Amino acid sequence: MIESNIHAGRQDVPPEGPAALKYGISITDACVDWAMTLDMLNQLNEAVGKRREKLRTTATNGVNGHA
């Protein structure tokens, strides 16, 4: 699971109250920012593509290279 938000990190509700919260920063769990989220999803996409190609090749050639 990716904890993601517009900006990285987390924040506590300031003494001034919720109106003083910074936009796009979590108040619960620490998060990665949007740019990092895109990088992570692109890496996942690439890895899944490689895995699917390997499975396709295995299914075509048989487990031991024999159909």
mmCIF file of C-alpha atoms in Angstrom:
data_model
loop_
_atom_site.group_PDB
_atom_site.id
_atom_site.type_symbol
_atom_site.label_atom_id
_atom_site.label_comp_id
_atom_site.label_asym_id
_atom_site.label_seq_id
_atom_site.Cartn_x
_atom_site.Cartn_y
_atom_site.Cartn_z
ATOM 1 C CA MET A 1 0.000 0.000 0.000
ATOM 2 C CA ILE A 2 1.211 3.503 -0.787
ATOM 3 C CA GLU A 3 0.340 6.317 1.578
ATOM 4 C CA SER A 4 0.204 9.189 -0.906
ATOM 5 C CA ASN A 5 -0.808 12.827 -0.897
ATOM 6 C CA ILE A 6 -0.040 15.990 -2.824
ATOM 7 C CA HIS A 7 2.900 16.816 -0.544
ATOM 8 C CA ALA A 8 5.130 14.445 1.445
ATOM 9 C CA GLY A 9 5.020 14.043 5.206
ATOM 10 C CA ARG A 10 2.361 14.506 7.828
ATOM 11 C CA GLN A 11 1.249 17.244 10.166
ATOM 12 C CA ASP A 12 -0.456 17.652 13.486
ATOM 13 C CA VAL A 13 -3.420 19.951 13.872
ATOM 14 C CA PRO A 14 -1.794 23.229 14.927
ATOM 15 C CA PRO A 15 -2.816 25.090 18.088
ATOM 16 C CA GLU A 16 -4.579 27.633 15.862
ATOM 17 C CA GLY A 17 -6.956 24.883 14.760
ATOM 18 C CA PRO A 18 -7.831 23.127 11.511
ATOM 19 C CA ALA A 19 -7.939 26.374 9.538
ATOM 20 C CA ALA A 20 -4.138 26.560 9.914
ATOM 21 C CA LEU A 21 -3.524 23.139 8.356
ATOM 22 C CA LYS A 22 -1.373 23.102 5.234
ATOM 23 C CA TYR A 23 -3.211 21.956 2.101
ATOM 24 C CA GLY A 24 -2.221 18.584 0.654
ATOM 25 C CA ILE A 25 -0.370 17.232 3.714
ATOM 26 C CA SER A 26 -1.808 14.309 5.668
ATOM 27 C CA ILE A 27 -2.903 14.674 9.289
ATOM 28 C CA THR A 28 -2.810 10.927 9.922
ATOM 29 C CA ASP A 29 0.006 8.848 8.386
ATOM 30 C CA ALA A 30 3.163 10.137 6.753
ATOM 31 C CA CYS A 31 2.819 10.088 2.971
ATOM 32 C CA VAL A 32 4.985 10.259 -0.110
ATOM 33 C CA ASP A 33 4.331 13.157 -2.469
ATOM 34 C CA TRP A 34 2.663 12.973 -5.867
ATOM 35 C CA ALA A 35 5.927 12.874 -7.855
ATOM 36 C CA MET A 36 7.201 9.931 -5.789
ATOM 37 C CA THR A 37 3.829 8.197 -6.179
ATOM 38 C CA LEU A 38 4.095 8.468 -9.967
ATOM 39 C CA ASP A 39 7.659 7.096 -9.873
ATOM 40 C CA MET A 40 6.541 4.151 -7.734
ATOM 41 C CA LEU A 41 3.566 3.376 -9.973
ATOM 42 C CA ASN A 42 5.749 3.549 -13.091
ATOM 43 C CA GLN A 43 8.230 1.114 -11.504
ATOM 44 C CA LEU A 44 5.371 -1.213 -10.594
ATOM 45 C CA ASN A 45 3.994 -1.009 -14.134
ATOM 46 C CA GLU A 46 7.393 -1.919 -15.586
ATOM 47 C CA ALA A 47 7.844 -4.844 -13.177
ATOM 48 C CA VAL A 48 4.354 -6.189 -13.893
ATOM 49 C CA GLY A 49 4.998 -5.961 -17.622
ATOM 50 C CA LYS A 50 8.225 -7.965 -17.256
ATOM 51 C CA ARG A 51 6.494 -10.551 -15.072
ATOM 52 C CA ARG A 52 3.619 -10.942 -17.526
ATOM 53 C CA GLU A 53 6.040 -11.354 -20.432
ATOM 54 C CA LYS A 54 7.922 -14.029 -18.500
ATOM 55 C CA LEU A 55 4.672 -15.862 -17.738
ATOM 56 C CA ARG A 56 3.595 -15.604 -21.380
ATOM 57 C CA THR A 57 6.934 -17.039 -22.515
ATOM 58 C CA THR A 58 6.700 -19.861 -19.973
ATOM 59 C CA ALA A 59 3.144 -20.685 -21.063
ATOM 60 C CA THR A 60 4.189 -20.707 -24.725
ATOM 61 C CA ASN A 61 7.392 -22.739 -24.273
ATOM 62 C CA GLY A 62 6.293 -24.948 -21.411
ATOM 63 C CA VAL A 63 7.789 -24.935 -17.953
ATOM 64 C CA ASN A 64 10.993 -26.725 -18.999
ATOM 65 C CA GLY A 65 11.222 -25.228 -22.465
ATOM 66 C CA HIS A 66 9.042 -27.974 -23.940
ATOM 67 C CA ALA A 67 5.596 -27.380 -25.374
#
